[in-house]
JSON list of C-alpha atoms in Angstrom, two decimals:
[
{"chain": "A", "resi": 1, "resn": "UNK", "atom": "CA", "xyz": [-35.62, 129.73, 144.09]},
{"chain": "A", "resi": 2, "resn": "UNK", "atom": "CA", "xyz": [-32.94, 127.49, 145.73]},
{"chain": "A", "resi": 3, "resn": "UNK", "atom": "CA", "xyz": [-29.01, 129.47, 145.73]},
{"chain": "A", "resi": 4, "resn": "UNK", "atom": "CA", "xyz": [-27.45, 126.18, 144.46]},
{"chain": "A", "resi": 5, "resn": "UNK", "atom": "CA", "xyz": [-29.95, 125.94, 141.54]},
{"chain": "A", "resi": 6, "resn": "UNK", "atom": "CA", "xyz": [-27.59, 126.58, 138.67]},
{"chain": "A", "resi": 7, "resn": "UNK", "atom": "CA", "xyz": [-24.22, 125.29, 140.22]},
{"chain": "A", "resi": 8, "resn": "UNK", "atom": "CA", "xyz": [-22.40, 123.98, 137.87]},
{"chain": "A", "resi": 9, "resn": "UNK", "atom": "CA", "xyz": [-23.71, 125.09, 134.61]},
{"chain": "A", "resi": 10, "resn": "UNK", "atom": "CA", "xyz": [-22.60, 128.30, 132.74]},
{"chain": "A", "resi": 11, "resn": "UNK", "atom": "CA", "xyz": [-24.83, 131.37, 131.69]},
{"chain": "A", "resi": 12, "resn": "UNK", "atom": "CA", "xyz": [-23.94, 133.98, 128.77]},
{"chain": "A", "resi": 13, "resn": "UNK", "atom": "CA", "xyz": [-25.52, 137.62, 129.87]},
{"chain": "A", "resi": 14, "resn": "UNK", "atom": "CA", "xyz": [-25.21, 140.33, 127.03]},
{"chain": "A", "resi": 15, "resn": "UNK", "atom": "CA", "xyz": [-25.27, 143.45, 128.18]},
{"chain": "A", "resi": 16, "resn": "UNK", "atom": "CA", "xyz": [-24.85, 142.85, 131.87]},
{"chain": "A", "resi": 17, "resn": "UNK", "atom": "CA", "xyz": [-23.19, 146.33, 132.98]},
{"chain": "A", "resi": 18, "resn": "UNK", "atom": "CA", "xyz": [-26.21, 148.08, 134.26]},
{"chain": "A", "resi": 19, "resn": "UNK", "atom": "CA", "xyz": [-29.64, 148.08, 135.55]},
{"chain": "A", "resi": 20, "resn": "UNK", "atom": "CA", "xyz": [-32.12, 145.03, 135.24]},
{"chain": "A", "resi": 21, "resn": "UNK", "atom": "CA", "xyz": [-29.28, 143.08, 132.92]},
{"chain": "A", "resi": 22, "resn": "UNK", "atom": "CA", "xyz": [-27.09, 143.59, 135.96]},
{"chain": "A", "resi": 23, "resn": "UNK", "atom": "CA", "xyz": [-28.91, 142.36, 138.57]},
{"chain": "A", "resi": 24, "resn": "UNK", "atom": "CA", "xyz": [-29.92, 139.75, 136.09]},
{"chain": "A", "resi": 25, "resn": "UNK", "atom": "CA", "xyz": [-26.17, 137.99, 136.05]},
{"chain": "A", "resi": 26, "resn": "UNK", "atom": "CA", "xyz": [-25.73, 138.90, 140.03]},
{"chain": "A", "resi": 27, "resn": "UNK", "atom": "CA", "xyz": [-28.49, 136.73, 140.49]},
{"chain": "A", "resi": 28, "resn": "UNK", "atom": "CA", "xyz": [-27.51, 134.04, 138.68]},
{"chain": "A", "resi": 29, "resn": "UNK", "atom": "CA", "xyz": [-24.18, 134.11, 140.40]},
{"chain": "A", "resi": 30, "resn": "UNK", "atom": "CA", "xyz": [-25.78, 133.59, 143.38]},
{"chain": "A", "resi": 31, "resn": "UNK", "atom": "CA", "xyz": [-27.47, 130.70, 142.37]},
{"chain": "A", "resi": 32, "resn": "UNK", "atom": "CA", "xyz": [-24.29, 129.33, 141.33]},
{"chain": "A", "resi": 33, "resn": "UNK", "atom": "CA", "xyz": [-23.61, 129.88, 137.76]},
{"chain": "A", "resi": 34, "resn": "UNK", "atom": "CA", "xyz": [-20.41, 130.64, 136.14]},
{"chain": "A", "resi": 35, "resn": "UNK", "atom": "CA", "xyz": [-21.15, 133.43, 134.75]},
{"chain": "A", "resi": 36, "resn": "UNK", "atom": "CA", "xyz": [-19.80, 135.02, 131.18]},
{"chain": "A", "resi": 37, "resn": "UNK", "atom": "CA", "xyz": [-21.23, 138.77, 130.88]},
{"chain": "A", "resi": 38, "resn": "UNK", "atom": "CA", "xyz": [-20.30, 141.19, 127.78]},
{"chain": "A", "resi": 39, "resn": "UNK", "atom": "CA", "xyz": [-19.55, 145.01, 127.67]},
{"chain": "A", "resi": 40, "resn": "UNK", "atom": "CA", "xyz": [-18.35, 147.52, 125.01]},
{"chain": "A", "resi": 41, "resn": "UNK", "atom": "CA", "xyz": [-15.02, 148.40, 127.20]},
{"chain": "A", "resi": 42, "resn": "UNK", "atom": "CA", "xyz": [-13.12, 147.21, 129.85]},
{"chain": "A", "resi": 43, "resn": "UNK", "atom": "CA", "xyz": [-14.06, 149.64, 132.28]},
{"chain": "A", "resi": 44, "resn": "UNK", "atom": "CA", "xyz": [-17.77, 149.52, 131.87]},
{"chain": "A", "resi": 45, "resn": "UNK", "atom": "CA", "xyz": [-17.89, 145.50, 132.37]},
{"chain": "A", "resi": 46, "resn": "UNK", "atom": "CA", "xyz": [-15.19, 145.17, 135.09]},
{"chain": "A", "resi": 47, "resn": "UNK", "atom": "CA", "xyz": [-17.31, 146.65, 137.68]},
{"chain": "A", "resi": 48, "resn": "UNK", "atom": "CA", "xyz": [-20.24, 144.54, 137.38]},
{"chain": "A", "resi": 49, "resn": "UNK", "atom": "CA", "xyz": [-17.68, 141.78, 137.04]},
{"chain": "A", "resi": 50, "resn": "UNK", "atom": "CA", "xyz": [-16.95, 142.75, 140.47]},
{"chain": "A", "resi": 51, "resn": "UNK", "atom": "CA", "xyz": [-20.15, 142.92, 142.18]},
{"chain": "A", "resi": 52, "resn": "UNK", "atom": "CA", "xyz": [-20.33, 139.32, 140.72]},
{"chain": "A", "resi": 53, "resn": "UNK", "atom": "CA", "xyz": [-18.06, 138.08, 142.21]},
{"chain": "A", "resi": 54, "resn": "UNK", "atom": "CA", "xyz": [-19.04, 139.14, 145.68]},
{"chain": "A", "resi": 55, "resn": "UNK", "atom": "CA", "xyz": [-22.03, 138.01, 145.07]},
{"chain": "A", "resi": 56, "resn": "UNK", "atom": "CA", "xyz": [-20.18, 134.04, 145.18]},
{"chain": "A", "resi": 57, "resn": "UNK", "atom": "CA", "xyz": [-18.79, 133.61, 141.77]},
{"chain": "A", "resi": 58, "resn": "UNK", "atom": "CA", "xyz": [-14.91, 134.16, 142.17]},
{"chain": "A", "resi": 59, "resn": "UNK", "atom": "CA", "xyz": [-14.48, 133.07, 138.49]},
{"chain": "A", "resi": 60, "resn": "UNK", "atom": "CA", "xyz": [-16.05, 135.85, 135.67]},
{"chain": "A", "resi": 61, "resn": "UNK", "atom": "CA", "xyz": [-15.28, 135.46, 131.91]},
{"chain": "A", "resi": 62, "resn": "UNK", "atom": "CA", "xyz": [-15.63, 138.81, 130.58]},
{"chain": "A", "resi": 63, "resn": "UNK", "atom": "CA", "xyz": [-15.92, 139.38, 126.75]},
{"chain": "A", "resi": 64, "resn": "UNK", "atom": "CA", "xyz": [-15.66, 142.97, 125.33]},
{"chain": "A", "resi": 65, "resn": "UNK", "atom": "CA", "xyz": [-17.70, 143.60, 122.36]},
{"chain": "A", "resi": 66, "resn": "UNK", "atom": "CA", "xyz": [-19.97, 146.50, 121.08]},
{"chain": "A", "resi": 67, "resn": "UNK", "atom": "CA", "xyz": [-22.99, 144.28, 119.90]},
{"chain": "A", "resi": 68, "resn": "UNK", "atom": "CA", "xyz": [-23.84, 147.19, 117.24]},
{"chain": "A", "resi": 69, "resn": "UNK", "atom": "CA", "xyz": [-21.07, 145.86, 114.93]},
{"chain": "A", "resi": 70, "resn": "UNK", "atom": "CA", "xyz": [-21.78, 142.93, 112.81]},
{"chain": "A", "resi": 71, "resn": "UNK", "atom": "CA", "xyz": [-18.02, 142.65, 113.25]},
{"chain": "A", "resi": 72, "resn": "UNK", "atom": "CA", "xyz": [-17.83, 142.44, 116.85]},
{"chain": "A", "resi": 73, "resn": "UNK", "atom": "CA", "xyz": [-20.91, 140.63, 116.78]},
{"chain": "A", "resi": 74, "resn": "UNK", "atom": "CA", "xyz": [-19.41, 137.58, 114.78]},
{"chain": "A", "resi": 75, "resn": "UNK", "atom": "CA", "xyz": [-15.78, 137.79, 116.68]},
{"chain": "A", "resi": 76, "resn": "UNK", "atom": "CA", "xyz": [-17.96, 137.33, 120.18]},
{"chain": "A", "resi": 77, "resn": "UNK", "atom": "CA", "xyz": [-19.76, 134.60, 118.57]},
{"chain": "A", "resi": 78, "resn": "UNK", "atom": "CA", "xyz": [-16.19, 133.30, 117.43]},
{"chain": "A", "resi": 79, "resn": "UNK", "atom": "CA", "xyz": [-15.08, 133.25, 120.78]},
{"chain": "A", "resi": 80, "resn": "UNK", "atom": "CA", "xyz": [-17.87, 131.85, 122.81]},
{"chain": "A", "resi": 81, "resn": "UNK", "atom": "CA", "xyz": [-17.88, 128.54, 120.44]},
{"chain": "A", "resi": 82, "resn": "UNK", "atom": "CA", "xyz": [-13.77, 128.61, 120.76]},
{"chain": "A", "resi": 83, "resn": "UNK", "atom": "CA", "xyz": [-14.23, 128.28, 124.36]},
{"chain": "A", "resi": 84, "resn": "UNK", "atom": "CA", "xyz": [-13.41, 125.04, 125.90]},
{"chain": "A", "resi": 85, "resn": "UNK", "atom": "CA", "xyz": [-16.98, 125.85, 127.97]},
{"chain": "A", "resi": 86, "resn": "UNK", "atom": "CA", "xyz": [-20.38, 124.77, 127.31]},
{"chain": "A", "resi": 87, "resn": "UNK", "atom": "CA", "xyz": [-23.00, 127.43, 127.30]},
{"chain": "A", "resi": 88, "resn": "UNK", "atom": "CA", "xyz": [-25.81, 125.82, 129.04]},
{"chain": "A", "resi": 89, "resn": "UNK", "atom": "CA", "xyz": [-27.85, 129.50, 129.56]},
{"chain": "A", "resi": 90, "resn": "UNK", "atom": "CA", "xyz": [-27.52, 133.00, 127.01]},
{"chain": "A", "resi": 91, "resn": "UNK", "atom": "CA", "xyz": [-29.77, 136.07, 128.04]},
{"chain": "A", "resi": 92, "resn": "UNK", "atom": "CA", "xyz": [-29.69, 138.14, 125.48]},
{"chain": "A", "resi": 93, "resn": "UNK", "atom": "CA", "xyz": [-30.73, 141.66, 126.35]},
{"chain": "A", "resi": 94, "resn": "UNK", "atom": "CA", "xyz": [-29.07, 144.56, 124.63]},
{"chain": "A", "resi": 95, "resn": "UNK", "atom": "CA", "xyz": [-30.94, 147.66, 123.21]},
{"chain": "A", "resi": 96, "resn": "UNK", "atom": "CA", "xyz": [-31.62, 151.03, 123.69]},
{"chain": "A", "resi": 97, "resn": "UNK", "atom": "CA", "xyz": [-33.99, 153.59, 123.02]},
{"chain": "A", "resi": 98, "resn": "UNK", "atom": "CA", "xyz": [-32.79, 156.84, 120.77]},
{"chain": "A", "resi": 99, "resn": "UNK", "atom": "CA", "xyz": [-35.25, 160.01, 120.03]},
{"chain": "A", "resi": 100, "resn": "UNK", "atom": "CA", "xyz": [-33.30, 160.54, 116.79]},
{"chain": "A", "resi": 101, "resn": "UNK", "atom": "CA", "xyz": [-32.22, 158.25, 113.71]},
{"chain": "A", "resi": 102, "resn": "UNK", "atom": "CA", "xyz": [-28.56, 156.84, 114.58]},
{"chain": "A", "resi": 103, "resn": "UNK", "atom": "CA", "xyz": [-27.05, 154.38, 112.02]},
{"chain": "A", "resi": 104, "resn": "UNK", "atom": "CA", "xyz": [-24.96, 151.83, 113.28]},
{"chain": "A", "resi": 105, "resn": "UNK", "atom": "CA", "xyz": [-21.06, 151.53, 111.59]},
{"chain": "A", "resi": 106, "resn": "UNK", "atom": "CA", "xyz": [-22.56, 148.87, 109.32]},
{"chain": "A", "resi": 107, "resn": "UNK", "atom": "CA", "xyz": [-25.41, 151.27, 108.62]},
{"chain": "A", "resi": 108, "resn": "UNK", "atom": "CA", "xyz": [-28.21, 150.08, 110.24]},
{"chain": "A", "resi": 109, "resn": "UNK", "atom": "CA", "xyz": [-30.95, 151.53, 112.43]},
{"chain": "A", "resi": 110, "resn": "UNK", "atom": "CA", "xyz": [-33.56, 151.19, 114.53]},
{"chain": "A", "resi": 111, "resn": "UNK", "atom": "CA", "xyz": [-37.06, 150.40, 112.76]},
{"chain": "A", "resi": 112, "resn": "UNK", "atom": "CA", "xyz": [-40.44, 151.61, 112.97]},
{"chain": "A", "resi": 113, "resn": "UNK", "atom": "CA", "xyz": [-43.95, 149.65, 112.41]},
{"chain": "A", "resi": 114, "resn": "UNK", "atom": "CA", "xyz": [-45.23, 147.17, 112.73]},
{"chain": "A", "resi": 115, "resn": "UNK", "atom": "CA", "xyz": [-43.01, 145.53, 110.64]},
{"chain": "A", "resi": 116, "resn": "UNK", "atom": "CA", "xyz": [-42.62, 147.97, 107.49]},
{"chain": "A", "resi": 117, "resn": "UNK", "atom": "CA", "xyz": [-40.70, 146.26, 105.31]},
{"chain": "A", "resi": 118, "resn": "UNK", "atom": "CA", "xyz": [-40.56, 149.25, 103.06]},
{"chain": "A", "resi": 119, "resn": "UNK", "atom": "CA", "xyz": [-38.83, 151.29, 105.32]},
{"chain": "A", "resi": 120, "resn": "UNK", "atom": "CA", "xyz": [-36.83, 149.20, 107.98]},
{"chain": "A", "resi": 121, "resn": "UNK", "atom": "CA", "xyz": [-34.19, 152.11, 107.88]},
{"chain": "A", "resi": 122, "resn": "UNK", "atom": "CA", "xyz": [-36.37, 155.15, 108.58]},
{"chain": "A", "resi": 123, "resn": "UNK", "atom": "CA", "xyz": [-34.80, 157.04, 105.94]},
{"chain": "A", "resi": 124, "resn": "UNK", "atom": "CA", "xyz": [-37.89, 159.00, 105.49]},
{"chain": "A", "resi": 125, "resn": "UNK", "atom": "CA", "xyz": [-39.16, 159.50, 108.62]},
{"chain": "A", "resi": 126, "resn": "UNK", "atom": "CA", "xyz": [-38.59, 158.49, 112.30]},
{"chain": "A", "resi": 127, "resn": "UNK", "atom": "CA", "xyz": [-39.94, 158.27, 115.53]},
{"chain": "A", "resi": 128, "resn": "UNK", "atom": "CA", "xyz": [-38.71, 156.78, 118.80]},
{"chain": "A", "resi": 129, "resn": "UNK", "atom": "CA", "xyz": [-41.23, 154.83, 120.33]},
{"chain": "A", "resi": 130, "resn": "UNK", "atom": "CA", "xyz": [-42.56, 153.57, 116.89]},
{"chain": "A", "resi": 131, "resn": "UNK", "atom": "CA", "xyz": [-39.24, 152.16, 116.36]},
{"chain": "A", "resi": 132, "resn": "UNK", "atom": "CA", "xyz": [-38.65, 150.66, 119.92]},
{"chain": "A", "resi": 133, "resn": "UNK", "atom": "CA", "xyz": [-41.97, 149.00, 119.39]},
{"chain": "A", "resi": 134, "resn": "UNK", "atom": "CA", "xyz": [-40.98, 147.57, 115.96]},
{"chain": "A", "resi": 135, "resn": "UNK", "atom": "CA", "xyz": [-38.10, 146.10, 117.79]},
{"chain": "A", "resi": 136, "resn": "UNK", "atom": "CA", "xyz": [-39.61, 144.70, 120.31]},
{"chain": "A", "resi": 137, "resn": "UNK", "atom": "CA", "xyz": [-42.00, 143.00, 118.08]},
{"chain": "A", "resi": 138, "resn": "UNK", "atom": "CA", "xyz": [-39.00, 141.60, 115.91]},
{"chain": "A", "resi": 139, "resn": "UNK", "atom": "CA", "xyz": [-37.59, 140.28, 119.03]},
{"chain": "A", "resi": 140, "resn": "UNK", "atom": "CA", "xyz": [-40.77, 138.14, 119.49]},
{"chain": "A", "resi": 141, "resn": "UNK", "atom": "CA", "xyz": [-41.08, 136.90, 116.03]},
{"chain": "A", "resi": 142, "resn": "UNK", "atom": "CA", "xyz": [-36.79, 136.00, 116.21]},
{"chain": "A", "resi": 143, "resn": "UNK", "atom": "CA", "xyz": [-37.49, 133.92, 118.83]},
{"chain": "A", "resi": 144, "resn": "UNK", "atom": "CA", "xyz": [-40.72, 131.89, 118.06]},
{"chain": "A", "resi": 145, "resn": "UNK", "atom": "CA", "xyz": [-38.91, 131.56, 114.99]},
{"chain": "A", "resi": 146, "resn": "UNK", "atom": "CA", "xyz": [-35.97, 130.18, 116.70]},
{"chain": "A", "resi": 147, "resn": "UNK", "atom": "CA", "xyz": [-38.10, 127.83, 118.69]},
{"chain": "A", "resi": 148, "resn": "UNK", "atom": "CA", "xyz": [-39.54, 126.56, 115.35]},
{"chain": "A", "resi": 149, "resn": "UNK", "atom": "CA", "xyz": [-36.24, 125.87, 114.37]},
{"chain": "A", "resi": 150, "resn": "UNK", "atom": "CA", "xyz": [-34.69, 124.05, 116.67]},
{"chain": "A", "resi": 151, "resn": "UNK", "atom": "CA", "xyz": [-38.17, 122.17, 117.28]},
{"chain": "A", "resi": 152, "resn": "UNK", "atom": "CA", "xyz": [-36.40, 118.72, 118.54]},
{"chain": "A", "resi": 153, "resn": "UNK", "atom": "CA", "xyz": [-32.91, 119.56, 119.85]},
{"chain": "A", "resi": 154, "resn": "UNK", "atom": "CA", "xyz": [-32.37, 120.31, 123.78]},
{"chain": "A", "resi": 155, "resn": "UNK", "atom": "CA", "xyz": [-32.18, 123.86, 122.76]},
{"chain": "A", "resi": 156, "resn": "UNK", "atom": "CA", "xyz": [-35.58, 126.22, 124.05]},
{"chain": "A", "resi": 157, "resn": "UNK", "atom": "CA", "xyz": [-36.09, 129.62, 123.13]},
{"chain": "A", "resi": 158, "resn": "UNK", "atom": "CA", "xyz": [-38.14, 132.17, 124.79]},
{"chain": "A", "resi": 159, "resn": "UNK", "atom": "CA", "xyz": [-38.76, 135.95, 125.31]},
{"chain": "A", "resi": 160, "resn": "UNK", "atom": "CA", "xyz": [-39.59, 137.49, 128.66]},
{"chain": "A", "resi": 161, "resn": "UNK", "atom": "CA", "xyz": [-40.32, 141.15, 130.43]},
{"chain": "A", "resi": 162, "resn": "UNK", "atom": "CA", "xyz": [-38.08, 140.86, 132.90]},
{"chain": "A", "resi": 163, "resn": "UNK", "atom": "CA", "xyz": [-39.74, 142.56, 135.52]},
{"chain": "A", "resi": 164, "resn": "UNK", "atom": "CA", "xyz": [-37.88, 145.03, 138.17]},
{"chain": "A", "resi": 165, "resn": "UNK", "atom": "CA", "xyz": [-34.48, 145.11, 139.15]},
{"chain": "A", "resi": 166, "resn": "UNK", "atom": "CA", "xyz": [-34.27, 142.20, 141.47]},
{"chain": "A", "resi": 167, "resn": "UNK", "atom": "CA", "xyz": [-33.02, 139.17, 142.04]},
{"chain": "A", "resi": 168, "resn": "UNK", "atom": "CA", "xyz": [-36.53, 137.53, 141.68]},
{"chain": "A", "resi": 169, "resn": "UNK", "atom": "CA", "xyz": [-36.34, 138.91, 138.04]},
{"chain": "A", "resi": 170, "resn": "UNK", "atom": "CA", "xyz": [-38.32, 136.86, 135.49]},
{"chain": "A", "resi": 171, "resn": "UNK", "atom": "CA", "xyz": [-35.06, 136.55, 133.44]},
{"chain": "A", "resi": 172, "resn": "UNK", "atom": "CA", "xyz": [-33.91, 134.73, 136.79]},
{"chain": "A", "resi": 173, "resn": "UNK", "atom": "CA", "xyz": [-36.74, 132.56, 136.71]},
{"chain": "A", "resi": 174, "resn": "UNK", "atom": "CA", "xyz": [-37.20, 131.82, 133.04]},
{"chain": "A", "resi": 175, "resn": "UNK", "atom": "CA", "xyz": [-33.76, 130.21, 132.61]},
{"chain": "A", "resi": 176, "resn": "UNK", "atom": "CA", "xyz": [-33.58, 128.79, 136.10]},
{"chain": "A", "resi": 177, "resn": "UNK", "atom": "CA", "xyz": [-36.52, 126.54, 136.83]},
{"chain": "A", "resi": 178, "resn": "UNK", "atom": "CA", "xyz": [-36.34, 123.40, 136.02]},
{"chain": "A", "resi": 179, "resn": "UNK", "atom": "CA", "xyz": [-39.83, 122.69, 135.26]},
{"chain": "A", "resi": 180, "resn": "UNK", "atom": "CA", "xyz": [-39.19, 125.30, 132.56]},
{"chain": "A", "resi": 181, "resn": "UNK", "atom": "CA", "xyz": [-36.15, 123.07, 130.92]},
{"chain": "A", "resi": 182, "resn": "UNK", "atom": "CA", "xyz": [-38.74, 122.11, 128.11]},
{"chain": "A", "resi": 183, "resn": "UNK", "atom": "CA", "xyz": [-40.94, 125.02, 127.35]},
{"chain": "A", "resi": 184, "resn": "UNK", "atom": "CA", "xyz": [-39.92, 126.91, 124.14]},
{"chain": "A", "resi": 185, "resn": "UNK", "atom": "CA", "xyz": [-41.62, 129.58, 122.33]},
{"chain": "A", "resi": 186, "resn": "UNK", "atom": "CA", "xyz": [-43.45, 130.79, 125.51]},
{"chain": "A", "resi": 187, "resn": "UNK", "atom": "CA", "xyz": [-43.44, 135.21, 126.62]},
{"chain": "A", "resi": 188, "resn": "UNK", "atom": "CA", "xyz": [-43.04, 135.41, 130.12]},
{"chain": "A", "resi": 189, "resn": "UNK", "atom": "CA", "xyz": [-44.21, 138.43, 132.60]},
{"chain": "A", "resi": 190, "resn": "UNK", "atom": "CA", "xyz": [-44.16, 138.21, 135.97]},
{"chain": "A", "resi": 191, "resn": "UNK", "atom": "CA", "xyz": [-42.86, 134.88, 136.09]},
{"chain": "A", "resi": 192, "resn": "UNK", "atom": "CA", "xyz": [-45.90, 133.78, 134.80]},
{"chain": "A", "resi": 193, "resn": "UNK", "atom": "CA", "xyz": [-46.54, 132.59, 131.17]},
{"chain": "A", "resi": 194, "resn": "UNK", "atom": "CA", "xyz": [-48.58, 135.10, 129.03]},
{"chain": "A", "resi": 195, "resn": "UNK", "atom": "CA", "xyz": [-50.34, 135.73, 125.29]},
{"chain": "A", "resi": 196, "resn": "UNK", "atom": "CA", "xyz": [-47.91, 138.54, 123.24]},
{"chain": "A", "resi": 197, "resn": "UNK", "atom": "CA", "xyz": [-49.64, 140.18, 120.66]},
{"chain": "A", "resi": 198, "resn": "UNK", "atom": "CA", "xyz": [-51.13, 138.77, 117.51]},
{"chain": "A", "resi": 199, "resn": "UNK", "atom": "CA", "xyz": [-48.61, 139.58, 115.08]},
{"chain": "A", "resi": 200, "resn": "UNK", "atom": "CA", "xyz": [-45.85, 138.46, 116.91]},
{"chain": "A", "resi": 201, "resn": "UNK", "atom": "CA", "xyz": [-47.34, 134.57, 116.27]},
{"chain": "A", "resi": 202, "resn": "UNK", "atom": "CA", "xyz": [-47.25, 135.41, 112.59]},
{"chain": "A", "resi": 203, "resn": "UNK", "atom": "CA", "xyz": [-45.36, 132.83, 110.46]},
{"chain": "A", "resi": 204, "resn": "UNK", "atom": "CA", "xyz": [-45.01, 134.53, 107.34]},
{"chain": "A", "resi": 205, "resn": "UNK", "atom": "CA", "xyz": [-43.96, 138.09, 108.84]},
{"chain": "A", "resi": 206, "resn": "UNK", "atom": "CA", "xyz": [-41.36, 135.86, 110.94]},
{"chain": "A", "resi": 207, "resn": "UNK", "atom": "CA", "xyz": [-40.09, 134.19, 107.78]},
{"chain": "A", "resi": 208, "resn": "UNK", "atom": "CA", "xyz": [-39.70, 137.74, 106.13]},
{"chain": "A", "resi": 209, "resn": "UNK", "atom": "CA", "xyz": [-38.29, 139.01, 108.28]},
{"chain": "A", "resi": 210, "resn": "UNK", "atom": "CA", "xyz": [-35.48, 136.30, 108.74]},
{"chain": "A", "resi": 211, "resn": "UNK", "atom": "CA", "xyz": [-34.47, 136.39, 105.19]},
{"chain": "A", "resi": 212, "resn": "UNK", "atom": "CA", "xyz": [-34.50, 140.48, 104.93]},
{"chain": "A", "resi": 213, "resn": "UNK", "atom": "CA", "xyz": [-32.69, 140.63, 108.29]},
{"chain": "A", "resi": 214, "resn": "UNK", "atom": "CA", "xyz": [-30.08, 137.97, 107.03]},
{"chain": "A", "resi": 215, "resn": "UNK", "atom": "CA", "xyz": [-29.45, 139.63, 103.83]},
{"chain": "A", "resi": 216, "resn": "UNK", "atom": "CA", "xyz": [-28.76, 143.20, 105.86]},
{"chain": "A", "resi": 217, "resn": "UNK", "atom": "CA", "xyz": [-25.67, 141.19, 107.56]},
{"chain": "A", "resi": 218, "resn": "UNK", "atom": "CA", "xyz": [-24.72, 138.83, 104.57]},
{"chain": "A", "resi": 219, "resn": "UNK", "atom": "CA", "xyz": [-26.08, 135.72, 106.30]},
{"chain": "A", "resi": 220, "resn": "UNK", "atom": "CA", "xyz": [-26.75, 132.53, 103.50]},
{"chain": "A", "resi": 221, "resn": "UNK", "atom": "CA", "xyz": [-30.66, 131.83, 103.45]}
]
C-alpha cells in the first residue's frame, strides 16, 4: 500500500494506546492521515500520540474518554461532530475480555449467547468466553445493520479481524484501499473478504437487538 495513500483525509481510532489498535493508527500515520486516537487518561494516550508522530504525523488530536460510560461516550461523540474536521475514516475497536461479571458505571455488562435476550446481563450466571463471543457476534449484526441503514449515503460499514500487529494490518487495508471505498457490509480476514457466521446475517436478531440495546442507553427507536 502506497505511504501517501490517505494524505489528506482524517481517521478516528478508538482505543489506539496499545497493541494491534496501536499499530493500527501508526500505520495510518504513515500513510498520511491526520490522525484522532482516544484513551481513558492522558498518560495512557500521549505515548502512542508520540510514536505517531514519529511515525510522520506532527499533528495528533487526542480525545480522552473511557468508552464504558454512556456519558463519556456521548461527550466524545459531542466533540468529534463540534470539530471543525471531517471524519473521513473511524476504527472502532475497544473491548476487553474479563473472567468475572464487571458492571459498567451505567450498569451494564458483558453478555453471553448467542444472543440471549433473556439474560444480556448475566445476572445468573457468567462465563468469559461465552460472553466475548456474544459480543463479538453483536458487533457483526451492529454493523450489517448499520450498512442497511445507511444503504445510499457515501457512508460504508464493515467489520474486520485485524490480523497481527503490523502495519499490513487488515484494519490498514480495509479503510485504505480505494477499491474498497464502496463495499459495505463485508467481514474481512486477512485482507481478504470472508463468510461470518450464520447468525450474524440475521435480520430480525439485528433488529432486536438494536431496539433492546437502544433502550439500555435511552436512545429514541
Amino acid at each position: 500500500m502506497s505511504s501517501g495513500m490517505m494524505v489528506g483525509k482524517t481517521a478516528l481510532v478508538t482505543g489506539a494506546t496499545a497493541g494491534i489498535v496501536k499499530a493500527t493508527a501508526v500505520g495510518r500515520a504513515r500513510m498520511g492521515a491526520h490522525l484522532a486516537i482516544t484513551g481513558r487518561d492522558h498518560g495512557r494516550t500521549e505515548s502512542p500520540a508520540c510514536e505517531i508522530r514519529v511515525a510522520g504525523r506532527e499533528t495528533v488530536d487526542t480525545l480522552l474518554a473511557d468508552l464504558s460510560s454512556q456519558r463519556e461516550v456521548r461527550c466524545l461523540a459531542e466533540e468529534v461532530l463540534q470539530s471543525p474536521s471531517r471524519n473521513d475514516v473511524l476504527i472502532n475497536y475497544v473491548g476487553g475480555y474479563r473472567d468475572t461479571r464487571d458492571v459498567t458505571v451505567d450498569g451494564f455488562a458483558h453478555t453471553t449467547g448467542p444472543i440471549g435476550f433473556n439474560g444480556l446481563q448475566c445476572e445468573r450466571s457468567y462465563s468469559g468466553s461465552r460472553a466475548y463471543s456474544q459480543s463479538k457476534l453483536a458487533d457483526f449484526l451492529f454493523t450489517y445493520e448499520s450498512a442497511r441503514k445507511l444503504q445510499g449515503t457515501l457512508v460504508t460499514a464493515n467489520a474486520l479481524h485485524p490480523g497481527v500487529a503490523s502495519t499490513s494490518a487488515t484494519s490498514i487495508y480495509v479503510a485504505s484501499v480505494p477499491d474498497l471505498e464502496q463495499v459495505t457490509s463485508r467481514f474481512f480476514a486477512h485482507r481478504k473478504p470472508k463468510r461470518s457466521s450464520q447468525l450474524s446475517y440475521d435480520e430480525a436478531t439485528a433488529d432486536q437487538l438494536g431496539r433492546v440495546s437502544a433502550n439500555f442507553v435511552g436512545l429514541p427507536q
